[in-house]
PDB file of C-alpha atoms in Angstrom:
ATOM      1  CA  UNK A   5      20.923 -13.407 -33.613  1.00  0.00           C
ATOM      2  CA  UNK A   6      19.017 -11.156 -36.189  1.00  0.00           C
ATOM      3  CA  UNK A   7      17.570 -13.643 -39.455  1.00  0.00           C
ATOM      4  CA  UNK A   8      15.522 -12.715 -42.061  1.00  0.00           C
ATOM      5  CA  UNK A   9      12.013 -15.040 -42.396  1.00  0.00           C
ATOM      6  CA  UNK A  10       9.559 -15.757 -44.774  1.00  0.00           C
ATOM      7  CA  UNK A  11      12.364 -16.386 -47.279  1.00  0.00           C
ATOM      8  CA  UNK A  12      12.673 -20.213 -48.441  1.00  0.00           C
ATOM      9  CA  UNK A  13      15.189 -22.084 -48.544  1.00  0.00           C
ATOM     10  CA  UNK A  14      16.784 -19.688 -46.039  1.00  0.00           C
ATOM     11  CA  UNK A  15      14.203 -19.424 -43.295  1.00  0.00           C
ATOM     12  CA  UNK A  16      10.777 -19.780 -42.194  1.00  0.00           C
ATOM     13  CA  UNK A  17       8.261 -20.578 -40.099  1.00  0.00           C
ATOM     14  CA  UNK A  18       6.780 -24.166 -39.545  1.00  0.00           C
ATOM     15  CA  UNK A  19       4.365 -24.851 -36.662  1.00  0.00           C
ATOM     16  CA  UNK A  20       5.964 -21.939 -34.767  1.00  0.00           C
ATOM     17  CA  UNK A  21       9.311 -22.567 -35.034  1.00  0.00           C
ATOM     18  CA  UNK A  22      11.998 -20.978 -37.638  1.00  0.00           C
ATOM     19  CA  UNK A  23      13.350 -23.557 -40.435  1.00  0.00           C
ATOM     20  CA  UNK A  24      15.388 -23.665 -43.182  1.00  0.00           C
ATOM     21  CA  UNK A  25      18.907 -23.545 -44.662  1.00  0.00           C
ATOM     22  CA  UNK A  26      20.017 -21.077 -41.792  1.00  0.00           C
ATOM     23  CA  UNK A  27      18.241 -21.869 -38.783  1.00  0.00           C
ATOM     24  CA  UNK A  28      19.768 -25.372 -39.216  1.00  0.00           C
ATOM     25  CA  UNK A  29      23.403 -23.873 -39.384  1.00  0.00           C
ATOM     26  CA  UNK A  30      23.082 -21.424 -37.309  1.00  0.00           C
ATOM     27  CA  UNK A  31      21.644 -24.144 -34.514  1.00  0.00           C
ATOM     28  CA  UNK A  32      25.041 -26.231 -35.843  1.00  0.00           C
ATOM     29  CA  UNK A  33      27.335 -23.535 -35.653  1.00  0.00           C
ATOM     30  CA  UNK A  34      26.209 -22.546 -31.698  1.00  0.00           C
ATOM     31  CA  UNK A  35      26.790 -26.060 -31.012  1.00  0.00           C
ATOM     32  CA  UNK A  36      30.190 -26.549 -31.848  1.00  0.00           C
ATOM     33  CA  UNK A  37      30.714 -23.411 -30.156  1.00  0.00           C
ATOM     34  CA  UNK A  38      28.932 -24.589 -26.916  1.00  0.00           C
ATOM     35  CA  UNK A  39      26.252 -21.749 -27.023  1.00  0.00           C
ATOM     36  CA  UNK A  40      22.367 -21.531 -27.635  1.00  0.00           C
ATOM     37  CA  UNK A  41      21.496 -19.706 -30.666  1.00  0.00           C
ATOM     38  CA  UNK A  42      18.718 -17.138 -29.692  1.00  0.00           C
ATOM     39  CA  UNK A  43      17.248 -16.155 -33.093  1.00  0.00           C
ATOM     40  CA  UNK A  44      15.174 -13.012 -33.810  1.00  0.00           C
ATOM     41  CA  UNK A  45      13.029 -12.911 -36.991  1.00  0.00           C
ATOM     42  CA  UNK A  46      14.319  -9.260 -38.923  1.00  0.00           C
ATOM     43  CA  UNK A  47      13.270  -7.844 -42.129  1.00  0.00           C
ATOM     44  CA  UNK A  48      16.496  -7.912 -44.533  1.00  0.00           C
ATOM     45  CA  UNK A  49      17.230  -4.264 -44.908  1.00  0.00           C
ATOM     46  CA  UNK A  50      17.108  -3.835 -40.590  1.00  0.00           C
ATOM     47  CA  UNK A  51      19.656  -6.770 -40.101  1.00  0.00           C
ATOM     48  CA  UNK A  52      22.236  -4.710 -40.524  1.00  0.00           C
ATOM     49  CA  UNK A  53      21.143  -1.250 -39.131  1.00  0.00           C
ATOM     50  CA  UNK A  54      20.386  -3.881 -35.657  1.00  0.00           C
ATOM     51  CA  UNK A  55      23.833  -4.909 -35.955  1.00  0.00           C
ATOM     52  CA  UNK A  56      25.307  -1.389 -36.173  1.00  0.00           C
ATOM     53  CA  UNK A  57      23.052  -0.568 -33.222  1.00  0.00           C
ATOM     54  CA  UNK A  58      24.186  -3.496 -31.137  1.00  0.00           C
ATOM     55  CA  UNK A  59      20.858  -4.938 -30.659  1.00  0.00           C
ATOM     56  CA  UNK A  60      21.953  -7.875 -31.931  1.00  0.00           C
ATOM     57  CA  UNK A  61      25.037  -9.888 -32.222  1.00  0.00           C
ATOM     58  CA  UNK A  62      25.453 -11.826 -35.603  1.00  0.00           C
ATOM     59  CA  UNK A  63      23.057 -11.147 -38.370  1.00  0.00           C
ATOM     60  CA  UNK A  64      22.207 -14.384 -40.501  1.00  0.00           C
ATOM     61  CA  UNK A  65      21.532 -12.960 -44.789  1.00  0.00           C
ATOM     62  CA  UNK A  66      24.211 -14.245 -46.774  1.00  0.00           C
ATOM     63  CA  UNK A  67      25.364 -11.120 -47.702  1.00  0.00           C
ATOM     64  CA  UNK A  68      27.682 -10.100 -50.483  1.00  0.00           C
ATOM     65  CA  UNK A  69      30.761  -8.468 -48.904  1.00  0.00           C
ATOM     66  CA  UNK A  70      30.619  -4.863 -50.473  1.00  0.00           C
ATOM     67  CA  UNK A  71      32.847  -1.774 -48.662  1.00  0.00           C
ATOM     68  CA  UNK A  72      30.061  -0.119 -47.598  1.00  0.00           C
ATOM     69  CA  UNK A  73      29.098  -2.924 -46.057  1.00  0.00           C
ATOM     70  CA  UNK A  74      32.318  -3.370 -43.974  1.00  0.00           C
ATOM     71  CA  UNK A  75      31.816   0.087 -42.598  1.00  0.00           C
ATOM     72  CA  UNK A  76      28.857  -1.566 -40.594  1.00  0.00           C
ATOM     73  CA  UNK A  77      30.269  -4.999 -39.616  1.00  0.00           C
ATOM     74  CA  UNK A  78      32.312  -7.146 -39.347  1.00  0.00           C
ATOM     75  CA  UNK A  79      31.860 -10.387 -41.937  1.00  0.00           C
ATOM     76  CA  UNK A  80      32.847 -14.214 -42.192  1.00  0.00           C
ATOM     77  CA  UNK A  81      32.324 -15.768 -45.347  1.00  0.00           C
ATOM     78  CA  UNK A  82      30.719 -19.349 -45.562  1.00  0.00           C
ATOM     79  CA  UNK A  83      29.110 -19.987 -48.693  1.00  0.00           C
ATOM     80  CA  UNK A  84      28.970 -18.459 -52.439  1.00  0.00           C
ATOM     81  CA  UNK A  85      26.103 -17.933 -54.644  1.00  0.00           C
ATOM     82  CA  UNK A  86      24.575 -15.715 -57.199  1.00  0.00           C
ATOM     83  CA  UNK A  87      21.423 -14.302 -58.235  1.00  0.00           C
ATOM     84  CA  UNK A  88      19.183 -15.111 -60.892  1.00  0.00           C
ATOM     85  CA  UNK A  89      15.999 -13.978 -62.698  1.00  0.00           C
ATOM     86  CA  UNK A  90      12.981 -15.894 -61.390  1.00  0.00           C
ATOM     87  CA  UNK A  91      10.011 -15.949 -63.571  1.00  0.00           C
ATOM     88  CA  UNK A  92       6.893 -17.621 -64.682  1.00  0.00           C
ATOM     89  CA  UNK A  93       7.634 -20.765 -66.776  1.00  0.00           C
ATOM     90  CA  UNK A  94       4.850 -19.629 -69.152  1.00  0.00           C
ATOM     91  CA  UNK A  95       6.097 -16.537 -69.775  1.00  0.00           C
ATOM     92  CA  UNK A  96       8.304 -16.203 -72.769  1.00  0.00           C
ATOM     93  CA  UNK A  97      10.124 -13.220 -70.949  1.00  0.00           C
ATOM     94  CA  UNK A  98      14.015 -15.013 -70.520  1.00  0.00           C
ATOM     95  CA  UNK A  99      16.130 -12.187 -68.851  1.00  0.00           C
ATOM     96  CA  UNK A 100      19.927 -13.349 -69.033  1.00  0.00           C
ATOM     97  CA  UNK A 101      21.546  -9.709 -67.734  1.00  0.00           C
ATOM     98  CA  UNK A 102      21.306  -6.999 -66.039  1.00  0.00           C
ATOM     99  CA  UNK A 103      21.099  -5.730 -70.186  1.00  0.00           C
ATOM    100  CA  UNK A 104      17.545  -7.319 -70.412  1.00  0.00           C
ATOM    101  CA  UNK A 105      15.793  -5.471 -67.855  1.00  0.00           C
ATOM    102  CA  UNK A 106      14.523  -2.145 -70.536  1.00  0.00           C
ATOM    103  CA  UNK A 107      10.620  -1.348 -69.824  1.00  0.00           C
ATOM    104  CA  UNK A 108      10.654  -4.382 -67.587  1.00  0.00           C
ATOM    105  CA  UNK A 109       9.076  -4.599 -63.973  1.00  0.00           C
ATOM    106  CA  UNK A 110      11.270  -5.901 -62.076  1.00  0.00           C
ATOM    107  CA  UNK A 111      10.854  -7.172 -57.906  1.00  0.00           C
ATOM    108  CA  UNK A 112      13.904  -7.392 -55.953  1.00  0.00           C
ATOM    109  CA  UNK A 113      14.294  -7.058 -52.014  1.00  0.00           C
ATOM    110  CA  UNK A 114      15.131  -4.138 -50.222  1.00  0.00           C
ATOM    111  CA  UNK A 115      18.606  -3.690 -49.396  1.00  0.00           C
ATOM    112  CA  UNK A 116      20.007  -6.652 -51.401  1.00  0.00           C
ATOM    113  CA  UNK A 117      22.437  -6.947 -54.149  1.00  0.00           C
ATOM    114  CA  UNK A 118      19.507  -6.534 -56.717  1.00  0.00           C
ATOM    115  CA  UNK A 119      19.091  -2.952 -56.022  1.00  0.00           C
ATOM    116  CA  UNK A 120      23.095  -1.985 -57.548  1.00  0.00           C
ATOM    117  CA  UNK A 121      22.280  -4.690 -60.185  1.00  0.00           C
ATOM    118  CA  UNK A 122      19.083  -3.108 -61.305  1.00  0.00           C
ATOM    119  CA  UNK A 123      20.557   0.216 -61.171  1.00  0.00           C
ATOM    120  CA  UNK A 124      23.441  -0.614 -63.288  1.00  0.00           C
ATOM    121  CA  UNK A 125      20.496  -2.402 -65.189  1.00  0.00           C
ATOM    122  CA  UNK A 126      18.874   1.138 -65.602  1.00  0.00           C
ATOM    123  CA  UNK A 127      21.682   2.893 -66.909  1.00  0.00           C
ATOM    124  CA  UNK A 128      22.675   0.439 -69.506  1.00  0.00           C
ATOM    125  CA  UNK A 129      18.964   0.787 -70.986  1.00  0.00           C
ATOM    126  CA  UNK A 130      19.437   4.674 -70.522  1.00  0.00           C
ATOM    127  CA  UNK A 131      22.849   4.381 -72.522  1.00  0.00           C
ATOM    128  CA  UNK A 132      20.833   2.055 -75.349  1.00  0.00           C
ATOM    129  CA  UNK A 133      17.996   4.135 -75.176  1.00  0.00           C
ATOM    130  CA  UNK A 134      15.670   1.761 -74.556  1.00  0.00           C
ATOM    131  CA  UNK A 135      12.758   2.137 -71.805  1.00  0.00           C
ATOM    132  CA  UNK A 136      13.905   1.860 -68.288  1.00  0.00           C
ATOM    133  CA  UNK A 137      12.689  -1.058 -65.946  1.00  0.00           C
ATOM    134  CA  UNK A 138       9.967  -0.356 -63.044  1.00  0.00           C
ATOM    135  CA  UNK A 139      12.486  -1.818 -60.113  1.00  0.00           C
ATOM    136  CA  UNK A 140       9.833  -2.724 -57.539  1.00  0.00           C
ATOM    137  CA  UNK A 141      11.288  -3.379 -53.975  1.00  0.00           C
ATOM    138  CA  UNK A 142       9.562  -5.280 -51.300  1.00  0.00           C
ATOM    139  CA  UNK A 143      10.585  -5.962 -47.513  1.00  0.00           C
ATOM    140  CA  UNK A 144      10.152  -9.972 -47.364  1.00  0.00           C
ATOM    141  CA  UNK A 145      10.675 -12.479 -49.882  1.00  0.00           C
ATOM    142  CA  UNK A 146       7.689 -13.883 -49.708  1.00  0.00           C
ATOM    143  CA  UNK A 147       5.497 -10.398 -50.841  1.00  0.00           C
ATOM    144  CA  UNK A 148       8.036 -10.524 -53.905  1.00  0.00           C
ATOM    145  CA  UNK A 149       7.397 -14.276 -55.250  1.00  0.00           C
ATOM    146  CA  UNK A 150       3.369 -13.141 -54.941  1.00  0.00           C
ATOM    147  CA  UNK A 151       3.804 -10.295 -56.633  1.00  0.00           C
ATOM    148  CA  UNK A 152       5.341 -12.583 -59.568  1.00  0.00           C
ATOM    149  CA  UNK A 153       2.696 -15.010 -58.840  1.00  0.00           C
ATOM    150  CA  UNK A 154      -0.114 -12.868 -59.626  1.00  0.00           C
ATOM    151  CA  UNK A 155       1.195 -11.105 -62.797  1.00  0.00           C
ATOM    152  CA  UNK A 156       2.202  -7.767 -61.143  1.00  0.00           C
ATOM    153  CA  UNK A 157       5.948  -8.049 -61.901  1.00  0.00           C
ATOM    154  CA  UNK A 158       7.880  -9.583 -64.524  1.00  0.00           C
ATOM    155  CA  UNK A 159      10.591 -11.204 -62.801  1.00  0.00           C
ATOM    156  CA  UNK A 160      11.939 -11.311 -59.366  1.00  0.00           C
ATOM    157  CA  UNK A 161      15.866 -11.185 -59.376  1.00  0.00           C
ATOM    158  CA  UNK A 162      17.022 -12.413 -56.070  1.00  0.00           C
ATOM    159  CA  UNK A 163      19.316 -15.375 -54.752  1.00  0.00           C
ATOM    160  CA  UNK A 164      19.501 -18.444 -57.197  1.00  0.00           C
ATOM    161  CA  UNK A 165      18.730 -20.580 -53.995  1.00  0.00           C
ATOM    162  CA  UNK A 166      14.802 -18.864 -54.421  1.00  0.00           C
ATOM    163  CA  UNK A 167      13.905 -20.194 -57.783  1.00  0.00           C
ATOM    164  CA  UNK A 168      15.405 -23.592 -56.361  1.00  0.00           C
ATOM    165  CA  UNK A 169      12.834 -23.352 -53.068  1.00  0.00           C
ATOM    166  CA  UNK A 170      10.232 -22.443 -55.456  1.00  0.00           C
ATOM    167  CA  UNK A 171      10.428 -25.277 -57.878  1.00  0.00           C
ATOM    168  CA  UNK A 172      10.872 -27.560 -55.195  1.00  0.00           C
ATOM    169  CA  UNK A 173       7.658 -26.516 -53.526  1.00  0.00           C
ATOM    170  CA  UNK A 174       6.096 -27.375 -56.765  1.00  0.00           C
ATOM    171  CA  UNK A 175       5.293 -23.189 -57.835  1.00  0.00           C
ATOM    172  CA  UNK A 176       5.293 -23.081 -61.599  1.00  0.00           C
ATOM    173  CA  UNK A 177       8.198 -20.688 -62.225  1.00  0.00           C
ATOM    174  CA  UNK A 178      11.823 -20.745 -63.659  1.00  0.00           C
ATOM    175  CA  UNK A 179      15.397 -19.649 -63.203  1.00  0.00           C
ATOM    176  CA  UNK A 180      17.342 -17.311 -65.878  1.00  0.00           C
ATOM    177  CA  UNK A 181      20.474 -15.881 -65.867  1.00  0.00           C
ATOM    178  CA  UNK A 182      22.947 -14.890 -63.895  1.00  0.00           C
ATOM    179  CA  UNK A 183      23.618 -11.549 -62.102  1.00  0.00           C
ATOM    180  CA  UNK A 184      26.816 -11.140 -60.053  1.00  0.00           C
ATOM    181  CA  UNK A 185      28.199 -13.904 -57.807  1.00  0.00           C
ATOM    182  CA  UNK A 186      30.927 -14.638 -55.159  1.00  0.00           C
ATOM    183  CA  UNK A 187      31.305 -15.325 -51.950  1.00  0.00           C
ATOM    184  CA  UNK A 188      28.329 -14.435 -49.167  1.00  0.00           C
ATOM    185  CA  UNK A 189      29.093 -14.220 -45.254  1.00  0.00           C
ATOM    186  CA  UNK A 190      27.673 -14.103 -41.948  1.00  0.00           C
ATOM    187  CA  UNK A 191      27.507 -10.427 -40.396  1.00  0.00           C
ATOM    188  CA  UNK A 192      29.043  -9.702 -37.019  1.00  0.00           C
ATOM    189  CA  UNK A 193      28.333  -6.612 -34.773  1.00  0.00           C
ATOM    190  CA  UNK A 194      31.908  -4.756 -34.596  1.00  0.00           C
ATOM    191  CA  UNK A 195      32.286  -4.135 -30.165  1.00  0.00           C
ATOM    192  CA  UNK A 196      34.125  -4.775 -27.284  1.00  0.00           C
ATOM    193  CA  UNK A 197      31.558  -7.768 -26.581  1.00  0.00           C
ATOM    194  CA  UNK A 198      32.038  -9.329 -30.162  1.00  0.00           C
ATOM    195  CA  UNK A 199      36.088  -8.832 -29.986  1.00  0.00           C
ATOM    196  CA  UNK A 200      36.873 -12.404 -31.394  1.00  0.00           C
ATOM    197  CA  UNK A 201      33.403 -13.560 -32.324  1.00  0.00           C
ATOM    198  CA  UNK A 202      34.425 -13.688 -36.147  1.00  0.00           C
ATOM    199  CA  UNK A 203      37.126 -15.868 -35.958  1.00  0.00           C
ATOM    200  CA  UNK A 204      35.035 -17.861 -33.415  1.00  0.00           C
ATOM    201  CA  UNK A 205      32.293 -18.179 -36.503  1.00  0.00           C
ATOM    202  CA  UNK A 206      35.385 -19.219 -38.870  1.00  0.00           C
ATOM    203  CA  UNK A 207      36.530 -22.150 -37.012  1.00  0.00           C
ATOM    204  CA  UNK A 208      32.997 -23.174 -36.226  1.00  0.00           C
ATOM    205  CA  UNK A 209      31.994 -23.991 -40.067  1.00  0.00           C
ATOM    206  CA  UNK A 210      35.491 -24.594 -40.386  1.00  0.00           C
ATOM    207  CA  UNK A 211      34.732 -27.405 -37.985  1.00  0.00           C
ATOM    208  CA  UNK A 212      31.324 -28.290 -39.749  1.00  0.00           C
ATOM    209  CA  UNK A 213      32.941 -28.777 -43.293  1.00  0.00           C
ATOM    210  CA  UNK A 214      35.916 -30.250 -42.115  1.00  0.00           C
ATOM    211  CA  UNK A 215      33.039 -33.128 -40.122  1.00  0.00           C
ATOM    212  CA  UNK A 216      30.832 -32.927 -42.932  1.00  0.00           C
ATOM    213  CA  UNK A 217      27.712 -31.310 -41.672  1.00  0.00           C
ATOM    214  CA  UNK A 218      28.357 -28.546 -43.191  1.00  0.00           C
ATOM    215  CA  UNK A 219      27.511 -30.292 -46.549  1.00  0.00           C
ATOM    216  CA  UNK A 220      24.771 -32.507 -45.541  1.00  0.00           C
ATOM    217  CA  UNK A 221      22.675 -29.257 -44.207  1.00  0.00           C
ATOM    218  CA  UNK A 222      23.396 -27.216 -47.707  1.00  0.00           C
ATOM    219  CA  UNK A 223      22.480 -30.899 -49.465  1.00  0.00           C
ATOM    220  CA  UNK A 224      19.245 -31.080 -47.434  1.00  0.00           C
ATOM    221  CA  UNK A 225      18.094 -27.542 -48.632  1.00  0.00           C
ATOM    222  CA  UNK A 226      19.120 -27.426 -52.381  1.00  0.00           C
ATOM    223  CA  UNK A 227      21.850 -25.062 -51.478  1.00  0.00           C
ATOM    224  CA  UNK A 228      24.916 -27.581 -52.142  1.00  0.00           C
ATOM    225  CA  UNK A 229      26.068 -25.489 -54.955  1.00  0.00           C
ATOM    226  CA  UNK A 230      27.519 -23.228 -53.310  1.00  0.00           C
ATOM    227  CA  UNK A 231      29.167 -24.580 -50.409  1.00  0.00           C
ATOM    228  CA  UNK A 232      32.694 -23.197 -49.799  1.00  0.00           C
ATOM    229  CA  UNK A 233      35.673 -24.704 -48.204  1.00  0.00           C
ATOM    230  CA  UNK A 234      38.092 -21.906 -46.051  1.00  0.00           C
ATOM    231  CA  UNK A 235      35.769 -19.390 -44.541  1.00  0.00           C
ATOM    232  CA  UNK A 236      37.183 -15.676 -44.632  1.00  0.00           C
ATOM    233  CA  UNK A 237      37.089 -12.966 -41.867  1.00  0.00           C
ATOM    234  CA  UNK A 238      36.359  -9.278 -43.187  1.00  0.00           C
ATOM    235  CA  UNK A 239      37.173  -6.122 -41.425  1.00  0.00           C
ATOM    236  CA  UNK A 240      37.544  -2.838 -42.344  1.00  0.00           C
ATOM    237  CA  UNK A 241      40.311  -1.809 -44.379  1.00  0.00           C
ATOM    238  CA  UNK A 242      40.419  -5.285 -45.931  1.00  0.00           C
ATOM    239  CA  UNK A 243      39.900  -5.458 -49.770  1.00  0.00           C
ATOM    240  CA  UNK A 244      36.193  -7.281 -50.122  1.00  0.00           C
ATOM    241  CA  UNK A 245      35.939 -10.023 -52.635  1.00  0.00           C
ATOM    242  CA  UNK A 246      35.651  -8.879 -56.472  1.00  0.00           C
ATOM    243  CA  UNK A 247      31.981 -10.219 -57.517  1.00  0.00           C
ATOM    244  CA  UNK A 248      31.040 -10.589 -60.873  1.00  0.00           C
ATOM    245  CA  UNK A 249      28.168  -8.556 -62.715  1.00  0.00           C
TER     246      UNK A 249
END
């Protein structure tokens, strides 16, 4: 199991062990499937590269189904959310698009859905003629939010759930806008040894909605506004879902 850390509410580490949104499903999920969750902590952008290479079996990221995407895995969808525009609550800088990034330094994570979204950013500023944004990518969460923190970027657009985590933890920041948004899955090495493991994911949150856990963990995190109710296998050749921009 390949999961991201040092990305609140999602995951990270307390006192040595991984916490968070996902280790707390993921720990659910392997129980109702009688199995021990053995999680690995992986930068974003190599979850998926592991997967391909069959070092590891299920990466945790809620990712956005794109094509490309489904040429690498194999996905099961189990929550929706969007991204957002976090920035400092004194600055007067309130990004609402993708439009309002022009001459703007921007942070995102590498290999997330703020990469396309800043580059469809660029080229609407390049169509306007206004200045193009300084997209500034960074490997963990974490080196992001201090980049924001200490004045060297603008805004961080990332996951809604982020500027949630961050206001929760009492960090003086601020949510605007909204960039994209749909549904966001688990990703599942495509092998002989995972044959079946999707639709083994599917009925386990299937079975952790249906109980209610499924709610109570997204409640405990902030994350409750997104929770889904029929979890979705992707393959290839299926037609992803259409997300917003």
């Amino acid at each position: 199991m390949a999961m991201m850390n040092n990305y609140k509410p999602y995951s990270y580490t307390v006192a040595g062990k991984q916490t968070g949104v996902l280790p707390e499903m993921v720990r659910a999920v392997a129980q109702v499937m009688g199995v021990k969750a053995e999680i690995t902590s992986v930068d974003f952008s190599s979850i998926l590269t592991g997967l391909q290479a069959h070092r590891y079996d299920i990466g945790m990221g809620e990712y956005f189904v794109y094509q490309d995407r489904l040429q690498v895995a194999d996905f099961v969808t189990e929550w929706s959310n969007y991204d957002s525009f976090i920035v400092s609550a004194s600055s007067d800088y309130r990004p609402r698009t993708v439009a309002d990034v022009c001459g703007r330094r921007i942070a995102v994570l590498v290999g997330s859905s703020g990469v396309p979204a800043m580059e469809s950013g660029r080229a609407k500023c390049a169509a306007s003629g206004a200045a193009a944004p300084q997209m500034r990518t960074y490997s963990m969460m974490s080196g992001a939010v201090l980049a924001l923190t200490s004045n060297r970027v603008d805004a961080v657009l990332t996951g809604h759930e982020v500027g949630v985590a961050l206001k929760q933890d009492g960090v003086a920041v601020r949510s605007s806008g909204r960039v994209g948004g749909g549904p966001t899955a688990t990703a599942v090495s495509r092998g002989a040894d995972t044959a079946g493991l999707p639709e083994a994911i599917a009925a386990a949150y299937r079975r952790l909605i249906a109980d209610g856990a499924y709610k109570t963990i997204h409640t405990r995190w902030g994350t409750d506004y997104g929770v889904i109710d029929d979890p979705t296998v992707y393959r290839p050749g299926d037609t992803p879902p259409k997300y917003g921009e």
